[in-house]
Each structure stands twice: as C-alpha cells, then as structure tokens.
Coordinates of C-alpha atoms and ligand atoms in Angstrom, one line a residue:
M1 CA 21.3 28.6 -53.4
L2 CA 20.7 29.6 -49.8
P3 CA 22.5 32.7 -48.5
F4 CA 25.9 31.8 -47.0
E5 CA 24.8 32.7 -43.4
V6 CA 21.7 30.5 -43.7
M7 CA 23.8 27.6 -45.0
E8 CA 26.2 28.1 -42.2
R9 CA 23.5 27.9 -39.6
K10 CA 21.9 24.9 -41.2
L11 CA 25.2 23.2 -41.4
Q12 CA 26.0 23.8 -37.8
S13 CA 23.1 21.7 -36.7
A14 CA 24.2 18.8 -39.0
L15 CA 27.8 18.7 -37.7
S16 CA 29.6 17.9 -34.4
L17 CA 31.3 20.9 -32.9
P18 CA 34.9 19.8 -33.8
R19 CA 33.7 19.2 -37.4
Y20 CA 32.2 22.6 -37.5
I21 CA 35.4 24.2 -36.2
H22 CA 37.4 22.2 -38.8
T23 CA 34.9 23.3 -41.5
M24 CA 35.4 27.0 -40.6
G25 CA 39.1 26.5 -40.9
V26 CA 38.7 25.1 -44.3
V27 CA 36.5 28.0 -45.3
K28 CA 39.2 30.5 -44.2
T29 CA 42.0 28.6 -45.9
A30 CA 40.0 28.1 -49.1
K31 CA 39.3 31.8 -49.3
K32 CA 43.0 32.6 -48.9
L33 CA 44.0 30.0 -51.5
A34 CA 41.4 31.3 -53.9
G35 CA 43.0 34.8 -53.5
R36 CA 46.4 33.4 -54.0
W37 CA 45.5 31.4 -57.2
Q38 CA 42.9 33.7 -58.7
A39 CA 40.0 31.4 -58.2
D40 CA 36.4 32.4 -57.4
E41 CA 36.4 33.2 -53.7
K42 CA 32.7 32.8 -53.3
K43 CA 32.6 29.3 -54.9
A44 CA 35.7 28.3 -52.9
M45 CA 34.0 29.4 -49.6
T46 CA 30.7 27.6 -50.5
A47 CA 32.4 24.4 -51.4
A48 CA 34.6 24.6 -48.3
L49 CA 31.6 25.2 -46.1
L50 CA 29.7 22.2 -47.4
H51 CA 32.6 19.8 -48.1
D52 CA 31.9 17.7 -45.0
C53 CA 28.1 18.3 -44.8
A54 CA 27.4 14.5 -44.9
K55 CA 30.3 13.4 -42.9
D56 CA 28.7 13.1 -39.5
Y57 CA 25.7 11.1 -40.6
P58 CA 25.7 7.7 -38.9
E59 CA 26.7 4.8 -41.2
Q60 CA 23.1 3.6 -41.8
M61 CA 22.0 7.1 -42.7
K62 CA 24.9 7.4 -45.2
R63 CA 23.8 4.2 -46.8
R64 CA 20.2 5.1 -46.9
F65 CA 20.8 8.6 -48.4
C66 CA 23.2 7.2 -51.0
K67 CA 20.5 4.9 -52.1
E68 CA 17.8 7.6 -52.1
F69 CA 20.0 10.1 -53.9
H70 CA 21.4 7.6 -56.4
V71 CA 25.0 7.9 -55.2
P72 CA 26.7 4.7 -56.2
I73 CA 28.6 2.9 -53.4
D74 CA 31.6 1.2 -55.0
P75 CA 33.2 -1.8 -53.4
V76 CA 35.9 0.3 -51.7
M77 CA 33.4 2.7 -50.3
D78 CA 31.3 -0.3 -49.1
Q79 CA 34.4 -1.4 -47.1
A80 CA 35.0 2.1 -45.8
I81 CA 31.7 3.9 -45.8
D82 CA 33.1 7.2 -44.7
L83 CA 34.6 7.5 -48.2
C84 CA 31.1 8.2 -49.5
H85 CA 30.8 11.5 -47.7
G86 CA 32.3 13.4 -50.7
P87 CA 29.9 12.1 -53.4
L88 CA 27.0 12.0 -50.9
G89 CA 27.9 15.5 -49.6
A90 CA 27.6 16.9 -53.2
E91 CA 24.1 15.5 -53.5
V92 CA 23.1 16.9 -50.0
A93 CA 24.6 20.3 -51.1
R94 CA 22.4 20.2 -54.2
R95 CA 19.2 19.0 -52.6
E96 CA 19.3 20.5 -49.1
Y97 CA 21.4 23.7 -49.7
G98 CA 20.3 24.4 -53.2
V99 CA 23.7 24.4 -54.7
T100 CA 23.5 24.2 -58.5
D101 CA 27.0 25.1 -59.6
E102 CA 28.6 21.8 -60.9
E103 CA 32.1 23.1 -60.2
V104 CA 31.3 23.6 -56.5
L105 CA 29.5 20.2 -56.4
N106 CA 32.6 18.5 -57.9
A107 CA 34.9 20.1 -55.4
I108 CA 32.8 18.6 -52.7
R109 CA 32.5 15.3 -54.5
Y110 CA 36.2 14.7 -54.9
H111 CA 37.6 16.4 -51.7
T112 CA 38.4 13.1 -50.0
T113 CA 39.7 10.9 -52.8
G114 CA 41.0 13.4 -55.3
R115 CA 41.0 12.5 -59.0
P116 CA 43.2 13.1 -62.0
E117 CA 42.9 16.4 -63.8
M118 CA 41.3 18.3 -60.9
T119 CA 40.1 21.9 -61.6
K120 CA 41.7 24.7 -59.6
L121 CA 38.7 24.9 -57.4
E122 CA 38.8 21.1 -56.7
Q123 CA 42.5 21.4 -55.8
I124 CA 41.9 24.3 -53.5
I125 CA 39.3 22.5 -51.5
F126 CA 41.3 19.2 -51.4
I127 CA 44.3 21.1 -50.1
A128 CA 42.5 23.5 -47.8
D129 CA 40.9 20.4 -46.1
Y130 CA 44.3 19.1 -45.4
I131 CA 46.2 22.2 -44.3
E132 CA 43.5 24.2 -42.4
P133 CA 44.8 25.7 -39.1
N134 CA 42.8 23.6 -36.7
R135 CA 44.5 20.3 -37.8
N136 CA 46.6 18.7 -35.1
P137 CA 50.2 18.6 -36.3
F138 CA 51.3 15.6 -38.3
V139 CA 54.3 14.7 -40.5
G140 CA 54.0 16.5 -43.8
L141 CA 51.5 19.1 -42.7
E142 CA 54.0 22.0 -42.7
E143 CA 55.4 21.0 -46.1
G144 CA 51.8 20.9 -47.4
R145 CA 51.1 24.4 -46.0
V146 CA 54.2 25.8 -47.7
L147 CA 53.6 24.1 -51.1
A148 CA 49.9 25.2 -51.1
Y149 CA 51.0 28.8 -51.7
E150 CA 53.9 27.9 -54.0
D151 CA 52.6 25.3 -56.5
L152 CA 49.2 23.6 -56.5
N153 CA 50.3 20.6 -58.5
L154 CA 53.2 20.0 -56.2
A155 CA 51.0 20.4 -53.2
M156 CA 48.6 17.8 -54.7
E157 CA 51.3 15.3 -55.3
R158 CA 52.8 15.7 -51.8
I159 CA 49.4 15.5 -50.0
L160 CA 48.2 12.5 -52.1
K161 CA 51.5 10.7 -51.4
D162 CA 51.3 11.3 -47.7
T163 CA 47.6 10.4 -47.6
I164 CA 48.1 7.1 -49.5
A165 CA 51.0 6.2 -47.1
Y166 CA 48.8 7.0 -44.1
V167 CA 45.9 4.9 -45.4
K168 CA 48.2 2.0 -46.2
Q169 CA 50.0 2.2 -42.9
R170 CA 46.6 2.0 -41.1
Q171 CA 45.6 -0.9 -43.4
R172 CA 42.5 1.0 -44.4
P173 CA 40.8 0.5 -47.8
L174 CA 42.5 2.7 -50.4
H175 CA 40.3 4.3 -53.0
P176 CA 41.6 3.8 -56.6
L177 CA 40.9 7.4 -57.5
S178 CA 43.5 8.5 -55.0
V179 CA 46.1 6.3 -56.6
E180 CA 45.1 7.5 -60.1
A181 CA 45.3 11.1 -58.9
Y182 CA 48.7 10.6 -57.3
E183 CA 50.1 9.0 -60.4
Y184 CA 48.6 11.8 -62.5
Y185 CA 50.2 14.6 -60.4
Q186 CA 53.5 12.8 -60.1
K187 CA 53.7 12.5 -63.9
K188 CA 52.5 16.0 -64.5
N189 CA 55.1 17.5 -62.1
K190 CA 57.9 15.4 -63.6
E191 CA 57.0 16.5 -67.1
G192 CA 56.8 20.1 -65.9
F193 CA 60.4 20.0 -64.6
H194 CA 61.6 18.8 -68.0
G195 CA 59.8 21.5 -69.8
A196 CA 57.5 19.0 -71.6
Ligands
FE1 FE1 35.9 15.3 -45.7
FE2 FE1 37.1 18.0 -44.0

C-alpha cells in the first residue's frame, strides 16, 4: 500500500475540488468514529480517503473500467451508473493504490448502497460519508450526527431510511442492497430493544 500522503496526492488529481474537500471531511469523521467505537483508525482513514476515488470518472470511463476490472454492473447500476463507484472504487484502490486489506476494500465497496451485516469499519465509512462536516444541511443530518456517536446500528437504520426515502422521492433507481440493509438494521434494532 502507498503511504497515506502519497495516496492523498494521487487522489487529489483524480477528484474535483469539492469532492476532495468532501473526502477530507470523511477522513476526519471516520477517524473520530473509529476512536469512539474502537475500530482501527488507520484502516478507517484509508477507506475514507479512497471511498470516492472512482466517483468523478466520466460515465464511459466508469463502464470501461468496470469491464476491465471485472466489476459486474447489475441492472440497477446500469440504470444509475454512479452506483458502481463503490465496487469500482474498491478495485481502483486495490490496483492503483495498492490496498490489499479486504476489510478496507469492502468498506469502500459498500459505502453507497450499504448491505446487511456490515462490519464496524463498513458502518463507520457509510456513516462518515453521510455526516461529514462539509455536507450542506438536509433533513435528518443532525439526527444522523448525534446517532453516529450513540449507536452505530441505530445510525445505520436512520440513514438508510432517509436515503431510501430520498432516492424514491427523486424517482431514482433504488439498489436492492440498500433495502436489504435497511430491513436488516430495522429488525436488528427492534430485537435489541426486546432483549432478543
Ligand atoms: Fe460515494
Ligand atoms: Fe462520499
């Protein structure tokens, strides 16, 4: 794996300025959340740094690299190609930045859609992406920021719920993994409250 500073410089040339600023907010937030939840800070910062590394590629480049790196484009991703920037980003992190840690790669892979049974690191990146300080205010952001430090599973449920509602409202294609993740966390949190 490249040293953090080298990855940072390489990444800066691959991202627009607003995306780079967003990314540095995610790095800062992921570090704090890793401290709060006893996760590996270095892994959290690496995953945060690279989470959007493929996001600013133009559509045709996304499609070409998905093919080249054997990243399957499912029918929903085909409808909303931006959804591939998680799985594609993981492959770019592996091939271009030398990341070999599968936990870090999965945190990048699932940061947009979520999935059921996410690891602590995956949850931290998913949540940090949503609550980082440079986000423009939107409904649910402050609740997300509070929950992130109180209970990771509740934060996941809330953020997934708001994300799904937002995607539906904009009539954008909704990825089935997000629905599965939401149902998983909803059920998990309900069971938790009943001491199951
Ligand atoms: Fe992203
Ligand atoms: Fe992001």
